[in-house]
Structures are given as C-alpha cells and as structure tokens.
Amino acid sequence: MSEGGGNVSEQPVGIDELLERVRAGYTRIEPQEAYEAARSGEALLVDIRYAALRERDGLIPGALVVERNELEWRLDPQGSHRAAEATSHDLRVVVICNEGYASSLAAESLRRLGLHRATDLVGGFQAWRTEGLPVTSGAGAGTQA
C-alpha cells in the first residue's frame, strides 16, 4: 500500500479514461428524459454549476442548487447537513453541471454513498438549454436549498 492508502500496483489514469470507467457503471440520462422524470416527480434534478454560470445562463426550474463541494453532505440521506429532498438512498438524482463532465464524477460519488440511482445529464445544462427546455433568469441564482 502507498502512503495515500491506494494500491501501489494501480497505474494512474487520465481524466478521459476515468470518465469512461465511471460512465460504464451507470446509464446517463438525456435532457428530455430528465425533464419528464422531474416533471412527474420521478427524479430530483441537482444543479452543481457554480454561481457565476447560474447567474449568466439561468436556472432549471425546480432543480435543487447545490455547490459541488457540498453535494455529498447535502444529498446523503443519513447526513446531518442533508437537504430536505434527500429522503432516501432510492432517490433518483440527476446531477447537472455545465457540459456533462464534472457531473459524471459527482454522480459516481453519490453512488458510492449508496444513492444507487444517481446519474447525470448528458451534455449538462448547455444540452438542456439547446433542447429548448425551461430555463429561468439567473437573477438571484446564488441561493441554495
């Protein structure tokens, strides 16, 4: 074992390979499907974009805004700092970043916490907007749940 606790025989991987490995572990969701799942109450959309992007580009109505560095604490159903929406490990969470890269790593982290239905949005917020799905003004977008 190395000092950091990892296995010495493991070779470092680049981010592209890491994303490929992570994404192989679950099924990602397309914008229209995410929209319909959220509308029907079958999924919780979680926007992890930083404030400047939310202010510039707007918000997805009904999405829970959680800064990436707080994600695990806010969505752990057993956590003392959880959001009210984090009710169960069976919760279907769709993580949304700007373009669909950071959200893949975030979804994997949630899956490790036991949120086995966590996934992310293919193409992120930009794909959502390109599909013409609802977006509201970014004014006041710095608030969190």
mmCIF file of C-alpha atoms in Angstrom:
data_model
loop_
_atom_site.group_PDB
_atom_site.id
_atom_site.type_symbol
_atom_site.label_atom_id
_atom_site.label_comp_id
_atom_site.label_asym_id
_atom_site.label_seq_id
_atom_site.Cartn_x
_atom_site.Cartn_y
_atom_site.Cartn_z
ATOM 1 C CA MET A 1 0.000 0.000 0.000
ATOM 2 C CA SER A 2 1.163 3.515 -0.689
ATOM 3 C CA GLU A 3 1.192 6.310 1.857
ATOM 4 C CA GLY A 4 -2.100 7.630 0.496
ATOM 5 C CA GLY A 5 -3.834 4.289 1.049
ATOM 6 C CA GLY A 6 -4.054 3.362 -2.631
ATOM 7 C CA ASN A 7 -2.706 0.189 -4.156
ATOM 8 C CA VAL A 8 0.838 0.696 -5.489
ATOM 9 C CA SER A 9 0.152 -1.583 -8.478
ATOM 10 C CA GLU A 10 -2.614 0.717 -9.761
ATOM 11 C CA GLN A 11 -1.470 2.782 -12.714
ATOM 12 C CA PRO A 12 -2.532 6.416 -12.942
ATOM 13 C CA VAL A 13 -5.286 7.107 -15.458
ATOM 14 C CA GLY A 14 -6.074 10.254 -17.381
ATOM 15 C CA ILE A 15 -9.368 12.054 -16.965
ATOM 16 C CA ASP A 16 -10.788 10.744 -20.258
ATOM 17 C CA GLU A 17 -10.213 7.146 -19.178
ATOM 18 C CA LEU A 18 -11.570 7.857 -15.710
ATOM 19 C CA LEU A 19 -14.750 9.337 -17.189
ATOM 20 C CA GLU A 20 -15.141 6.318 -19.446
ATOM 21 C CA ARG A 21 -14.784 3.942 -16.487
ATOM 22 C CA VAL A 22 -17.180 5.917 -14.295
ATOM 23 C CA ARG A 23 -19.815 6.227 -17.014
ATOM 24 C CA ALA A 24 -19.650 2.490 -17.735
ATOM 25 C CA GLY A 25 -21.072 1.927 -14.253
ATOM 26 C CA TYR A 26 -24.465 3.523 -14.855
ATOM 27 C CA THR A 27 -26.834 4.822 -17.518
ATOM 28 C CA ARG A 28 -26.707 8.561 -18.191
ATOM 29 C CA ILE A 29 -29.883 10.477 -18.989
ATOM 30 C CA GLU A 30 -30.736 12.749 -21.922
ATOM 31 C CA PRO A 31 -32.290 16.191 -21.335
ATOM 32 C CA GLN A 32 -35.846 15.379 -22.469
ATOM 33 C CA GLU A 33 -35.981 12.233 -20.343
ATOM 34 C CA ALA A 34 -34.636 14.167 -17.324
ATOM 35 C CA TYR A 35 -37.251 16.880 -17.856
ATOM 36 C CA GLU A 36 -40.073 14.344 -17.962
ATOM 37 C CA ALA A 37 -38.744 12.436 -14.927
ATOM 38 C CA ALA A 38 -38.510 15.641 -12.898
ATOM 39 C CA ARG A 39 -41.956 16.818 -14.017
ATOM 40 C CA SER A 40 -43.542 13.538 -12.956
ATOM 41 C CA GLY A 41 -41.742 13.551 -9.604
ATOM 42 C CA GLU A 42 -39.633 10.503 -10.509
ATOM 43 C CA ALA A 43 -36.297 12.336 -10.291
ATOM 44 C CA LEU A 44 -34.620 15.168 -8.437
ATOM 45 C CA LEU A 45 -32.557 17.455 -10.654
ATOM 46 C CA VAL A 46 -29.470 18.779 -8.861
ATOM 47 C CA ASP A 47 -27.600 21.709 -10.385
ATOM 48 C CA ILE A 48 -23.944 21.761 -9.270
ATOM 49 C CA ARG A 49 -22.818 24.635 -11.507
ATOM 50 C CA TYR A 50 -21.063 27.455 -9.736
ATOM 51 C CA ALA A 51 -22.872 30.733 -9.096
ATOM 52 C CA ALA A 52 -21.335 32.691 -11.992
ATOM 53 C CA LEU A 53 -22.650 30.164 -14.519
ATOM 54 C CA ARG A 54 -26.104 30.116 -12.929
ATOM 55 C CA GLU A 55 -26.215 33.907 -12.973
ATOM 56 C CA ARG A 56 -25.012 34.068 -16.573
ATOM 57 C CA ASP A 57 -27.086 31.252 -18.085
ATOM 58 C CA GLY A 58 -30.067 30.858 -15.764
ATOM 59 C CA LEU A 59 -31.618 28.090 -13.746
ATOM 60 C CA ILE A 60 -33.640 24.969 -14.404
ATOM 61 C CA PRO A 61 -36.993 25.499 -12.658
ATOM 62 C CA GLY A 62 -37.405 23.118 -9.747
ATOM 63 C CA ALA A 63 -33.781 21.974 -9.693
ATOM 64 C CA LEU A 64 -32.063 21.841 -6.339
ATOM 65 C CA VAL A 65 -28.975 24.057 -6.423
ATOM 66 C CA VAL A 66 -26.045 22.561 -4.514
ATOM 67 C CA GLU A 67 -22.465 23.695 -4.933
ATOM 68 C CA ARG A 68 -20.256 20.772 -5.960
ATOM 69 C CA ASN A 69 -18.172 20.935 -2.789
ATOM 70 C CA GLU A 70 -21.316 20.406 -0.682
ATOM 71 C CA LEU A 71 -23.004 17.756 -2.817
ATOM 72 C CA GLU A 72 -22.304 14.632 -0.777
ATOM 73 C CA TRP A 73 -23.210 16.338 2.511
ATOM 74 C CA ARG A 74 -26.458 17.730 1.148
ATOM 75 C CA LEU A 75 -27.655 14.521 -0.560
ATOM 76 C CA ASP A 76 -26.621 11.871 1.971
ATOM 77 C CA PRO A 77 -29.975 10.722 3.402
ATOM 78 C CA GLN A 78 -28.197 9.859 6.664
ATOM 79 C CA GLY A 79 -26.232 13.098 6.884
ATOM 80 C CA SER A 80 -26.783 15.796 9.460
ATOM 81 C CA HIS A 81 -26.467 18.510 6.774
ATOM 82 C CA ARG A 82 -28.768 16.910 4.227
ATOM 83 C CA ALA A 83 -31.227 18.837 2.106
ATOM 84 C CA ALA A 84 -34.900 18.193 2.803
ATOM 85 C CA GLU A 85 -35.151 16.491 -0.613
ATOM 86 C CA ALA A 86 -32.539 13.857 0.365
ATOM 87 C CA THR A 87 -35.073 11.421 1.733
ATOM 88 C CA SER A 88 -33.790 8.002 0.692
ATOM 89 C CA HIS A 89 -30.972 6.058 -0.908
ATOM 90 C CA ASP A 90 -33.570 5.080 -3.534
ATOM 91 C CA LEU A 91 -33.913 8.693 -4.667
ATOM 92 C CA ARG A 92 -33.291 9.110 -8.385
ATOM 93 C CA VAL A 93 -30.865 12.008 -8.589
ATOM 94 C CA VAL A 94 -29.850 13.607 -11.899
ATOM 95 C CA VAL A 95 -26.702 15.690 -11.420
ATOM 96 C CA ILE A 96 -26.307 18.620 -13.798
ATOM 97 C CA CYS A 97 -23.112 20.563 -14.429
ATOM 98 C CA ASN A 98 -22.410 22.949 -17.288
ATOM 99 C CA GLU A 99 -21.488 20.477 -20.051
ATOM 100 C CA GLY A 100 -21.811 16.983 -18.555
ATOM 101 C CA TYR A 101 -18.281 16.193 -17.377
ATOM 102 C CA ALA A 102 -17.997 17.130 -13.699
ATOM 103 C CA SER A 103 -21.495 15.750 -13.185
ATOM 104 C CA SER A 104 -20.326 12.257 -14.128
ATOM 105 C CA LEU A 105 -17.731 12.266 -11.367
ATOM 106 C CA ALA A 106 -20.275 13.740 -8.945
ATOM 107 C CA ALA A 107 -22.858 11.058 -9.788
ATOM 108 C CA GLU A 108 -20.246 8.367 -9.163
ATOM 109 C CA SER A 109 -19.510 9.892 -5.777
ATOM 110 C CA LEU A 110 -23.212 9.817 -4.872
ATOM 111 C CA ARG A 111 -23.430 6.196 -5.979
ATOM 112 C CA ARG A 112 -20.582 5.383 -3.584
ATOM 113 C CA LEU A 113 -22.693 6.933 -0.810
ATOM 114 C CA GLY A 114 -25.424 4.428 -1.630
ATOM 115 C CA LEU A 115 -27.575 6.587 -3.898
ATOM 116 C CA HIS A 116 -27.692 3.720 -6.396
ATOM 117 C CA ARG A 117 -29.998 5.525 -8.837
ATOM 118 C CA ALA A 118 -27.793 8.623 -9.178
ATOM 119 C CA THR A 119 -26.938 9.591 -12.739
ATOM 120 C CA ASP A 120 -26.005 12.689 -14.685
ATOM 121 C CA LEU A 121 -27.298 14.712 -17.589
ATOM 122 C CA VAL A 122 -25.639 14.074 -20.956
ATOM 123 C CA GLY A 123 -24.342 17.442 -22.166
ATOM 124 C CA GLY A 124 -25.234 19.195 -18.906
ATOM 125 C CA PHE A 125 -27.086 22.487 -18.662
ATOM 126 C CA GLN A 126 -25.953 23.530 -22.126
ATOM 127 C CA ALA A 127 -27.692 20.496 -23.687
ATOM 128 C CA TRP A 128 -30.810 21.203 -21.605
ATOM 129 C CA ARG A 129 -30.931 24.764 -22.926
ATOM 130 C CA THR A 130 -30.184 23.688 -26.515
ATOM 131 C CA GLU A 131 -33.160 21.297 -26.333
ATOM 132 C CA GLY A 132 -35.361 24.294 -25.539
ATOM 133 C CA LEU A 133 -36.297 23.008 -22.101
ATOM 134 C CA PRO A 134 -37.387 25.504 -19.408
ATOM 135 C CA VAL A 135 -34.786 27.920 -18.051
ATOM 136 C CA THR A 136 -35.407 30.914 -15.814
ATOM 137 C CA SER A 137 -33.356 34.052 -15.367
ATOM 138 C CA GLY A 138 -30.164 33.729 -13.359
ATOM 139 C CA ALA A 139 -31.084 36.733 -11.203
ATOM 140 C CA GLY A 140 -30.990 35.567 -7.595
ATOM 141 C CA ALA A 141 -29.387 32.305 -8.671
ATOM 142 C CA GLY A 142 -26.868 32.427 -5.851
ATOM 143 C CA THR A 143 -29.349 30.976 -3.378
ATOM 144 C CA GLN A 144 -29.206 27.369 -2.321
ATOM 145 C CA ALA A 145 -31.691 24.953 -0.843
#
